[in-house]
Amino acid sequence: MSIGVINCGSNNIASIHNIIQYLGYTATTVNHAHDIQKHSKIIIPGIGKFDSAMKNLKHNGYIDELELFRSNSSNLILGICLGMQLFTKGSEEGNQTGFGWFDATTKKFGKGKVIKNIGWREIKVCKENKILPHNNEIKEFYFVHGYHVVCNNKDDILCESIFESKFICGIHNANVYGVQFHPEKSHKFGCQLFKSFLTI
Amino acid sequence: MKFRKRKRIIPILLIRGDLVYKSFKFSNYKYIGEIFNVIRLFNELYVDEICIIDLDSSKSLNPINYSILREISSEAFVPLCYGGGIKDCMQAEKIFECGYEKLLINSLLFNNPSMISEIADIAGNQSIVLGINVQRNMLGSYKVYNHLNKKNLNHSLDKYFSYIDELCPGEVLIQDIDRDGQGSGCNINIIEKARSKFNIPIIINGGVGNWQHIEEACLAGADAIGISRYCCFATSLDAILINYPDKRVYE
């Protein structure tokens, strides 16, 4: 198993590497799109803005390579925070189109000025899956975002949380997972998630 | 299932090089220990978040020490905020690359506020925490302190809050200099003033000495409580003990 972490511009890959290493695995930073196929698991992290991340990925040939990667059902992809939002058709934050892997869009919290969800929130897992236990145990993760994903297909919803009102904080379809929160910053809960993802 | 929202409790650590110090009214620094050991302990205690402030970098005495920042972040799987002399976008990006989610910005408010929106453009506004250091002047009014020239600003606190709000940060960190290290409780008055002004999360720092102080500050409207004396000492200031409350305040 080889794990690649995509470097798509201004993002926080050091923490992803740290937690993976702590769990006894090694990941490689993917700096060139053509290296994607060397791996069997790809993590797409992200902080920053939708448009800059998408432009970066499009410009550097990542979209086609990720599509190819995804088409192999034994490969797995995990998107984190902005990384997950990139899987949607587009975002209110910008003008770029997203990957379109989910029938979903990314919208802002709040009607006028963007309101940010910052802090620890409990999540509720909505379906059986391989990275989060589907039970009533309390699971808390750290969130820092102003936009959230809205799914048209309920089967894609992996988990939910509440900020102002209920929102989707995780999506999943086939071999693609996306989480809005930062598992690499959610100590024991994040460790459990990464461990599960890495042992699938 | 009930979704509980809770307030964050954040150790705020001052460093000089790789050593942690506790301040008392922003002076009289007491040595606590090596930052890496302290962080390791907080990580094992599953803290909500940690804020690191580099004293020397904040006064522009030293450049930002990225290798120390990287080593700190390799020890903790918790949200990290860095403050101390952040001047431009390049530094902001490098800090993110070291494993930090948030930037605490203060100096730029005095010497180059337009840079803040440039940094927000690359980082996202939610990554920006604007810092406000407050103390009472001789007449008893709250004034904002500029650590660069060691003077209070003339503006009223209310006017300064408006200025901060217009810069659209993700959060605001208000430090009460008079209560710093005193362990006598947080400034409820300032929390209430800030709550009436800001819709964004308010982090209050300065004064926590016991659990009740944390509850009172939360009740007054703070979203997050900074602790330093409370998490670095045992019962007396002679005994250093890295600790962290096992309770939380839920909304």
Short mmCIF file of C-alpha atoms in Angstrom, two decimals:
data_model
loop_
_atom_site.label_atom_id
_atom_site.label_comp_id
_atom_site.label_asym_id
_atom_site.label_seq_id
_atom_site.Cartn_x
_atom_site.Cartn_y
_atom_site.Cartn_z
CA MET A 1 0.00 0.00 0.00
CA SER A 2 1.37 3.38 -0.93
CA ILE A 3 -0.13 6.59 0.38
CA GLY A 4 0.11 9.88 -1.48
CA VAL A 5 -0.77 13.30 -0.09
CA ILE A 6 -1.56 15.85 -2.77
CA ASN A 7 0.17 19.19 -2.52
CA CYS A 8 -2.30 21.55 -4.20
CA GLY A 9 -0.98 24.88 -3.05
CA SER A 10 -1.50 26.55 0.28
CA ASN A 11 -2.31 23.66 2.52
CA ASN A 12 -1.35 21.93 5.64
CA ILE A 13 0.23 18.64 4.58
CA ALA A 14 2.78 18.54 7.40
CA SER A 15 0.12 17.58 9.93
CA ILE A 16 -1.22 14.83 7.72
CA HIS A 17 2.26 13.36 7.45
CA ASN A 18 2.75 13.69 11.20
CA ILE A 19 -0.34 11.75 12.15
CA ILE A 20 0.24 9.07 9.52
CA GLN A 21 3.78 8.62 10.79
CA TYR A 22 2.55 8.49 14.38
CA LEU A 23 0.30 5.60 13.37
CA GLY A 24 3.25 3.74 11.94
CA TYR A 25 2.78 4.39 8.23
CA THR A 26 4.58 6.55 5.69
CA ALA A 27 3.02 8.83 3.14
CA THR A 28 4.64 10.58 0.22
CA THR A 29 3.85 14.13 -0.88
CA VAL A 30 2.66 14.17 -4.47
CA ASN A 31 4.20 17.19 -6.17
CA HIS A 32 3.57 16.06 -9.75
CA ALA A 33 0.30 14.75 -11.11
CA HIS A 34 1.90 11.83 -12.92
CA ASP A 35 3.04 10.41 -9.55
CA ILE A 36 -0.56 9.85 -8.44
CA GLN A 37 -0.81 6.41 -10.05
CA LYS A 38 2.11 5.13 -7.96
CA HIS A 39 -0.15 5.07 -4.93
CA SER A 40 -3.17 3.09 -3.82
CA LYS A 41 -4.48 5.69 -1.38
CA ILE A 42 -4.59 9.42 -2.02
CA ILE A 43 -5.34 12.12 0.53
CA ILE A 44 -6.37 15.56 -0.68
CA PRO A 45 -6.07 18.08 2.14
CA GLY A 46 -6.91 21.73 1.82
CA ILE A 47 -7.12 25.03 3.53
CA GLY A 48 -7.63 28.24 1.65
CA LYS A 49 -9.92 29.08 -1.23
CA PHE A 50 -11.84 26.92 -3.66
CA ASP A 51 -10.83 28.75 -6.83
CA SER A 52 -7.11 28.86 -6.10
CA ALA A 53 -7.05 25.15 -5.26
CA MET A 54 -9.05 24.19 -8.38
CA LYS A 55 -6.97 26.41 -10.67
CA ASN A 56 -3.82 24.89 -9.26
CA LEU A 57 -5.07 21.34 -9.78
CA LYS A 58 -6.38 22.03 -13.27
CA HIS A 59 -3.25 23.86 -14.35
CA ASN A 60 -0.96 21.10 -13.14
CA GLY A 61 -2.81 18.18 -14.71
CA TYR A 62 -4.20 16.69 -11.52
CA ILE A 63 -7.82 16.36 -12.62
CA ASP A 64 -7.25 13.73 -15.31
CA GLU A 65 -4.81 11.79 -13.17
CA LEU A 66 -7.23 11.78 -10.23
CA GLU A 67 -10.07 10.66 -12.51
CA LEU A 68 -7.90 7.79 -13.70
CA PHE A 69 -6.96 6.96 -10.12
CA ARG A 70 -10.59 6.95 -9.06
CA SER A 71 -11.64 4.69 -11.91
CA ASN A 72 -9.67 1.86 -10.31
CA SER A 73 -12.06 0.67 -7.61
CA SER A 74 -9.29 -0.76 -5.47
CA ASN A 75 -7.84 2.75 -5.04
CA LEU A 76 -9.11 5.00 -2.26
CA ILE A 77 -9.37 8.77 -1.95
CA LEU A 78 -9.87 10.86 1.18
CA GLY A 79 -10.60 14.58 0.86
CA ILE A 80 -10.20 16.79 3.93
CA CYS A 81 -11.92 20.12 4.46
CA LEU A 82 -11.44 22.11 1.25
CA GLY A 83 -10.27 18.83 -0.28
CA MET A 84 -13.77 17.40 0.22
CA GLN A 85 -15.44 20.54 -1.19
CA LEU A 86 -13.42 20.18 -4.39
CA PHE A 87 -15.29 16.90 -5.07
CA THR A 88 -18.55 18.85 -5.56
CA LYS A 89 -19.76 20.55 -8.74
CA GLY A 90 -18.80 24.00 -7.55
CA SER A 91 -18.72 26.42 -4.65
CA GLU A 92 -20.37 29.71 -3.74
CA GLU A 93 -16.90 30.78 -2.68
CA GLY A 94 -15.71 31.00 -6.28
CA ASN A 95 -16.31 30.55 -9.98
CA GLN A 96 -14.35 27.43 -10.79
CA THR A 97 -16.09 24.11 -11.43
CA GLY A 98 -15.23 21.35 -9.00
CA PHE A 99 -14.47 17.72 -9.80
CA GLY A 100 -18.18 16.90 -9.97
CA TRP A 101 -17.66 13.48 -8.37
CA PHE A 102 -20.72 14.03 -6.20
CA ASP A 103 -24.11 15.44 -7.10
CA ALA A 104 -23.51 18.21 -4.61
CA THR A 105 -22.54 21.85 -4.30
CA THR A 106 -20.62 23.84 -1.72
CA LYS A 107 -22.47 26.67 -0.05
CA LYS A 108 -21.63 29.27 2.55
CA PHE A 109 -22.93 29.45 6.08
CA GLY A 110 -24.94 32.57 6.58
CA LYS A 111 -26.95 34.62 4.11
CA GLY A 112 -24.86 37.75 3.72
CA LYS A 113 -21.41 37.70 5.25
CA VAL A 114 -19.88 34.24 5.56
CA ILE A 115 -20.17 32.86 9.07
CA LYS A 116 -17.43 30.52 10.12
CA ASN A 117 -17.76 27.29 12.00
CA ILE A 118 -14.68 27.13 14.21
CA GLY A 119 -14.29 24.65 17.02
CA TRP A 120 -15.06 21.15 18.13
CA ARG A 121 -18.38 19.65 17.10
CA GLU A 122 -19.97 16.29 17.66
CA ILE A 123 -20.77 14.37 14.52
CA LYS A 124 -23.38 11.76 13.73
CA VAL A 125 -22.46 8.98 11.32
CA CYS A 126 -25.31 8.32 8.91
CA LYS A 127 -24.40 5.09 7.20
CA GLU A 128 -22.17 2.06 7.39
CA ASN A 129 -18.72 2.86 6.07
CA LYS A 130 -15.10 1.92 6.59
CA ILE A 131 -13.61 5.02 8.23
CA LEU A 132 -16.05 6.04 10.95
CA PRO A 133 -17.87 3.68 13.32
CA HIS A 134 -21.62 3.79 12.72
CA ASN A 135 -22.70 3.80 16.38
CA ASN A 136 -23.89 6.13 19.16
CA GLU A 137 -20.47 6.71 20.67
CA ILE A 138 -19.60 10.38 20.94
CA LYS A 139 -17.23 11.48 18.22
CA GLU A 140 -15.94 15.02 18.16
CA PHE A 141 -13.83 16.61 15.50
CA TYR A 142 -12.27 19.98 14.89
CA PHE A 143 -13.82 22.21 12.28
CA VAL A 144 -12.62 25.47 10.76
CA HIS A 145 -14.59 26.45 7.66
CA GLY A 146 -17.05 28.93 6.27
CA TYR A 147 -18.54 26.74 3.52
CA HIS A 148 -20.25 23.38 3.61
CA VAL A 149 -21.40 20.72 1.17
CA VAL A 150 -25.05 20.18 0.24
CA CYS A 151 -25.81 16.79 -1.33
CA ASN A 152 -28.66 16.08 -3.73
CA ASN A 153 -28.24 12.36 -3.21
CA LYS A 154 -28.90 11.34 0.39
CA ASP A 155 -26.98 8.12 -0.08
CA ASP A 156 -23.80 10.17 -0.39
CA ILE A 157 -24.11 11.54 3.14
CA LEU A 158 -21.51 9.99 5.42
CA CYS A 159 -21.99 12.12 8.54
CA GLU A 160 -23.65 15.27 9.83
CA SER A 161 -23.10 17.87 12.48
CA ILE A 162 -24.75 21.05 13.69
CA PHE A 163 -23.71 24.64 13.34
CA GLU A 164 -26.62 27.06 13.33
CA SER A 165 -28.48 24.12 11.79
CA LYS A 166 -27.68 20.60 10.67
CA PHE A 167 -25.08 20.33 7.92
CA ILE A 168 -23.28 17.57 6.09
CA CYS A 169 -19.76 17.05 7.37
CA GLY A 170 -18.81 13.93 5.47
CA ILE A 171 -19.57 12.37 2.10
CA HIS A 172 -18.87 8.98 0.63
CA ASN A 173 -19.43 7.16 -2.58
CA ALA A 174 -17.66 4.00 -3.70
CA ASN A 175 -13.95 4.61 -3.21
CA VAL A 176 -14.14 8.32 -2.42
CA TYR A 177 -14.47 9.73 1.09
CA GLY A 178 -14.65 13.35 2.08
CA VAL A 179 -14.69 14.91 5.56
CA GLN A 180 -15.27 18.57 6.32
CA PHE A 181 -13.45 18.46 9.65
CA HIS A 182 -9.72 18.06 10.26
CA PRO A 183 -9.01 14.53 11.50
CA GLU A 184 -5.29 15.33 11.60
CA LYS A 185 -6.14 17.88 14.27
CA SER A 186 -8.72 15.90 16.18
CA HIS A 187 -6.38 13.85 18.35
CA LYS A 188 -7.84 10.50 19.39
CA PHE A 189 -10.86 10.70 17.08
CA GLY A 190 -8.71 11.68 14.16
CA CYS A 191 -6.23 8.93 14.90
CA GLN A 192 -9.08 6.41 14.79
CA LEU A 193 -10.28 7.74 11.44
CA PHE A 194 -6.84 7.68 9.86
CA LYS A 195 -6.14 4.23 11.25
CA SER A 196 -9.37 2.98 9.70
CA PHE A 197 -8.64 4.62 6.36
CA LEU A 198 -5.11 3.30 6.28
CA THR A 199 -6.16 -0.26 7.09
CA ILE A 200 -9.00 -0.54 4.56
CA MET B 1 -29.01 12.30 18.93
CA LYS B 2 -28.23 15.53 20.68
CA PHE B 3 -25.46 17.60 19.15
CA ARG B 4 -23.66 19.47 21.89
CA LYS B 5 -21.78 22.67 21.17
CA ARG B 6 -19.02 23.51 23.50
CA LYS B 7 -16.57 26.20 24.37
CA ARG B 8 -12.86 25.70 23.75
CA ILE B 9 -10.18 25.89 26.40
CA ILE B 10 -6.89 26.92 24.84
CA PRO B 11 -3.43 26.86 26.43
CA ILE B 12 -1.69 30.03 25.25
CA LEU B 13 2.06 29.57 25.45
CA LEU B 14 4.74 32.23 25.20
CA ILE B 15 8.02 31.05 23.79
CA ARG B 16 11.47 32.50 23.44
CA GLY B 17 13.40 30.15 21.19
CA ASP B 18 12.26 26.70 22.29
CA LEU B 19 11.54 27.66 25.90
CA VAL B 20 8.14 28.41 27.42
CA TYR B 21 7.61 31.33 29.77
CA LYS B 22 4.63 32.51 31.79
CA SER B 23 4.11 36.26 31.90
CA PHE B 24 2.61 38.35 34.67
CA LYS B 25 0.97 41.55 33.42
CA PHE B 26 2.97 41.07 30.24
CA SER B 27 6.28 41.07 32.12
CA ASN B 28 8.08 39.21 34.94
CA TYR B 29 8.48 36.10 32.83
CA LYS B 30 8.77 32.82 34.69
CA TYR B 31 10.42 29.85 33.01
CA ILE B 32 8.13 26.85 32.50
CA GLY B 33 10.03 24.32 30.41
CA GLU B 34 11.00 23.23 26.92
CA ILE B 35 8.22 23.77 24.43
CA PHE B 36 8.46 20.29 22.90
CA ASN B 37 7.92 18.57 26.24
CA VAL B 38 5.07 20.90 27.11
CA ILE B 39 3.36 20.29 23.77
CA ARG B 40 3.79 16.52 24.08
CA LEU B 41 2.05 16.63 27.45
CA PHE B 42 -0.81 18.76 26.16
CA ASN B 43 -1.23 16.38 23.24
CA GLU B 44 -1.59 13.46 25.65
CA LEU B 45 -4.15 15.49 27.59
CA TYR B 46 -6.21 15.93 24.39
CA VAL B 47 -6.38 19.72 24.58
CA ASP B 48 -8.83 21.59 22.35
CA GLU B 49 -6.24 23.78 20.68
CA ILE B 50 -2.89 25.40 21.42
CA CYS B 51 -1.77 28.94 20.69
CA ILE B 52 1.97 29.60 20.48
CA ILE B 53 3.22 33.17 20.70
CA ASP B 54 6.87 33.87 19.99
CA LEU B 55 7.79 36.82 22.20
CA ASP B 56 10.96 37.75 20.37
CA SER B 57 9.45 37.48 16.90
CA SER B 58 6.46 39.54 18.02
CA LYS B 59 8.82 42.38 18.87
CA SER B 60 10.71 41.80 15.62
CA LEU B 61 13.79 40.88 17.62
CA ASN B 62 14.11 37.56 15.83
CA PRO B 63 12.82 36.17 12.57
CA ILE B 64 10.13 33.49 12.75
CA ASN B 65 11.76 30.18 13.63
CA TYR B 66 10.13 27.72 11.24
CA SER B 67 12.14 24.74 12.35
CA ILE B 68 10.93 25.10 15.92
CA LEU B 69 7.38 25.58 14.64
CA ARG B 70 7.65 22.38 12.59
CA GLU B 71 8.95 20.41 15.48
CA ILE B 72 6.16 21.71 17.73
CA SER B 73 3.49 20.67 15.26
CA SER B 74 4.99 17.20 14.87
CA GLU B 75 4.23 16.62 18.56
CA ALA B 76 0.55 17.57 18.55
CA PHE B 77 -2.52 16.40 16.69
CA VAL B 78 -4.55 19.37 17.82
CA PRO B 79 -5.37 22.69 16.17
CA LEU B 80 -2.46 25.09 16.35
CA CYS B 81 -2.35 28.85 16.16
CA TYR B 82 0.88 30.81 15.78
CA GLY B 83 1.46 34.45 16.62
CA GLY B 84 4.60 36.55 16.64
CA GLY B 85 5.82 38.95 14.00
CA ILE B 86 3.76 37.78 11.03
CA LYS B 87 4.44 40.36 8.35
CA ASP B 88 3.41 39.04 4.95
CA CYS B 89 1.81 36.33 2.83
CA MET B 90 5.02 34.38 2.34
CA GLN B 91 5.45 33.99 6.09
CA ALA B 92 1.78 33.03 6.43
CA GLU B 93 2.17 30.27 3.83
CA LYS B 94 5.31 28.96 5.48
CA ILE B 95 3.56 28.84 8.85
CA PHE B 96 0.68 26.82 7.34
CA GLU B 97 3.21 24.48 5.78
CA CYS B 98 4.67 23.92 9.24
CA GLY B 99 1.34 22.47 10.34
CA TYR B 100 -0.61 25.42 11.74
CA GLU B 101 -4.25 26.26 10.99
CA LYS B 102 -4.43 29.74 12.36
CA LEU B 103 -2.42 32.91 12.44
CA LEU B 104 -2.57 35.30 15.36
CA ILE B 105 -1.92 38.78 14.00
CA ASN B 106 -1.28 41.86 16.10
CA SER B 107 1.68 43.94 14.92
CA LEU B 108 0.24 44.33 11.41
CA LEU B 109 -2.77 46.08 12.93
CA PHE B 110 -0.47 48.93 13.86
CA ASN B 111 2.03 49.06 11.05
CA ASN B 112 0.43 47.52 7.93
CA PRO B 113 -3.25 46.64 8.28
CA SER B 114 -3.84 46.30 4.53
CA MET B 115 -1.54 43.25 4.55
CA ILE B 116 -4.12 41.47 6.70
CA SER B 117 -6.64 41.21 3.87
CA GLU B 118 -3.87 40.04 1.53
CA ILE B 119 -3.07 37.25 3.94
CA ALA B 120 -6.78 36.47 4.32
CA ASP B 121 -7.03 36.14 0.54
CA ILE B 122 -4.59 33.27 0.48
CA ALA B 123 -5.47 31.74 3.82
CA GLY B 124 -9.20 32.26 4.11
CA ASN B 125 -10.59 34.66 6.73
CA GLN B 126 -11.29 31.80 9.14
CA SER B 127 -7.55 31.32 9.57
CA ILE B 128 -7.00 34.83 10.88
CA VAL B 129 -7.17 35.59 14.60
CA LEU B 130 -6.71 39.28 15.36
CA GLY B 131 -5.14 40.03 18.71
CA ILE B 132 -6.16 42.88 20.99
CA ASN B 133 -4.16 43.60 24.15
CA VAL B 134 -6.09 45.72 26.61
CA GLN B 135 -5.23 47.50 29.84
CA ARG B 136 -6.68 50.26 31.95
CA ASN B 137 -5.01 53.66 31.81
CA MET B 138 -4.54 55.95 34.82
CA LEU B 139 -8.10 57.22 34.46
CA GLY B 140 -9.46 53.69 34.55
CA SER B 141 -10.48 53.54 30.87
CA TYR B 142 -9.73 50.51 28.76
CA LYS B 143 -7.08 51.19 26.17
CA VAL B 144 -5.52 49.06 23.47
CA TYR B 145 -1.82 48.51 24.00
CA ASN B 146 0.71 48.63 21.17
CA HIS B 147 3.59 46.34 22.17
CA LEU B 148 5.78 47.72 19.38
CA ASN B 149 6.05 51.23 20.79
CA LYS B 150 4.90 50.28 24.31
CA LYS B 151 2.13 52.87 24.25
CA ASN B 152 -1.63 52.79 24.54
CA LEU B 153 -3.67 53.86 21.56
CA ASN B 154 -5.87 56.90 21.94
CA HIS B 155 -8.99 55.19 20.58
CA SER B 156 -11.77 53.95 22.76
CA LEU B 157 -12.09 50.19 23.01
CA ASP B 158 -15.42 50.36 21.22
CA LYS B 159 -13.94 52.21 18.26
CA TYR B 160 -11.06 49.75 18.09
CA PHE B 161 -13.47 46.81 18.11
CA SER B 162 -15.19 48.38 15.09
CA TYR B 163 -11.87 48.70 13.30
CA ILE B 164 -11.12 45.04 14.02
CA ASP B 165 -14.55 43.92 12.90
CA GLU B 166 -14.16 45.68 9.55
CA LEU B 167 -11.06 43.61 8.85
CA CYS B 168 -13.27 40.47 8.92
CA PRO B 169 -11.09 38.09 10.91
CA GLY B 170 -12.14 34.54 11.73
CA GLU B 171 -11.77 35.15 15.46
CA VAL B 172 -10.56 37.75 17.89
CA LEU B 173 -8.24 37.11 20.85
CA ILE B 174 -8.54 39.68 23.62
CA GLN B 175 -5.86 39.67 26.28
CA ASP B 176 -6.33 41.63 29.49
CA ILE B 177 -2.84 42.72 30.48
CA ASP B 178 -3.85 43.73 34.02
CA ARG B 179 -5.19 40.26 34.74
CA ASP B 180 -2.41 38.37 33.01
CA GLY B 181 -1.05 35.75 35.38
CA GLN B 182 -3.10 37.01 38.32
CA GLY B 183 -5.44 34.05 38.58
CA SER B 184 -8.24 36.27 39.86
CA GLY B 185 -10.75 35.77 37.08
CA CYS B 186 -11.31 37.05 33.56
CA ASN B 187 -12.53 40.51 32.68
CA ILE B 188 -16.28 39.97 32.37
CA ASN B 189 -16.83 43.62 31.46
CA ILE B 190 -14.60 43.34 28.41
CA ILE B 191 -16.14 40.02 27.39
CA GLU B 192 -19.61 41.59 27.48
CA LYS B 193 -18.45 44.62 25.49
CA ALA B 194 -16.86 42.34 22.91
CA ARG B 195 -19.90 40.04 22.76
CA SER B 196 -22.17 42.96 21.97
CA LYS B 197 -19.86 43.94 19.12
CA PHE B 198 -18.60 40.78 17.44
CA ASN B 199 -20.48 37.94 15.75
CA ILE B 200 -17.26 35.99 15.31
CA PRO B 201 -15.78 33.77 18.04
CA ILE B 202 -14.17 35.64 20.93
CA ILE B 203 -11.20 34.13 22.73
CA ILE B 204 -10.51 35.77 26.08
CA ASN B 205 -7.16 35.45 27.78
CA GLY B 206 -5.89 36.68 31.11
CA GLY B 207 -6.96 35.84 34.63
CA VAL B 208 -8.10 32.24 34.76
CA GLY B 209 -7.13 30.76 38.12
CA ASN B 210 -9.82 28.15 38.63
CA TRP B 211 -12.64 26.33 36.89
CA GLN B 212 -15.28 28.86 38.01
CA HIS B 213 -13.44 31.58 36.14
CA ILE B 214 -13.78 29.54 32.97
CA GLU B 215 -17.51 29.02 33.55
CA GLU B 216 -18.05 32.71 34.28
CA ALA B 217 -16.21 33.79 31.15
CA CYS B 218 -18.25 31.35 29.04
CA LEU B 219 -21.48 32.58 30.58
CA ALA B 220 -20.52 36.16 29.80
CA GLY B 221 -20.23 35.22 26.12
CA ALA B 222 -16.68 34.12 25.40
CA ASP B 223 -16.46 31.29 22.86
CA ALA B 224 -13.03 30.17 23.94
CA ILE B 225 -10.96 30.72 27.05
CA GLY B 226 -7.19 31.10 26.97
CA ILE B 227 -5.32 29.59 29.86
CA SER B 228 -1.65 29.79 30.78
CA ARG B 229 -1.15 30.08 34.52
CA TYR B 230 -4.01 27.62 35.02
CA CYS B 231 -2.42 24.90 32.91
CA CYS B 232 1.24 25.41 33.79
CA PHE B 233 1.26 25.39 37.56
CA ALA B 234 0.02 23.18 40.34
CA THR B 235 -1.58 24.95 43.28
CA SER B 236 1.27 27.36 43.84
CA LEU B 237 3.46 29.25 41.41
CA ASP B 238 6.46 27.40 42.77
CA ALA B 239 5.38 24.10 41.34
CA ILE B 240 5.25 23.70 37.58
CA LEU B 241 2.72 21.14 36.47
CA ILE B 242 1.38 20.86 32.95
CA ASN B 243 -2.29 20.09 33.38
CA TYR B 244 -5.63 20.59 31.66
CA PRO B 245 -9.23 20.54 32.89
CA ASP B 246 -11.10 17.32 32.24
CA LYS B 247 -14.44 19.14 32.14
CA ARG B 248 -15.91 21.25 29.38
CA VAL B 249 -18.52 23.99 29.20
CA TYR B 250 -21.38 23.15 26.86
CA GLU B 251 -23.83 25.61 25.41
#
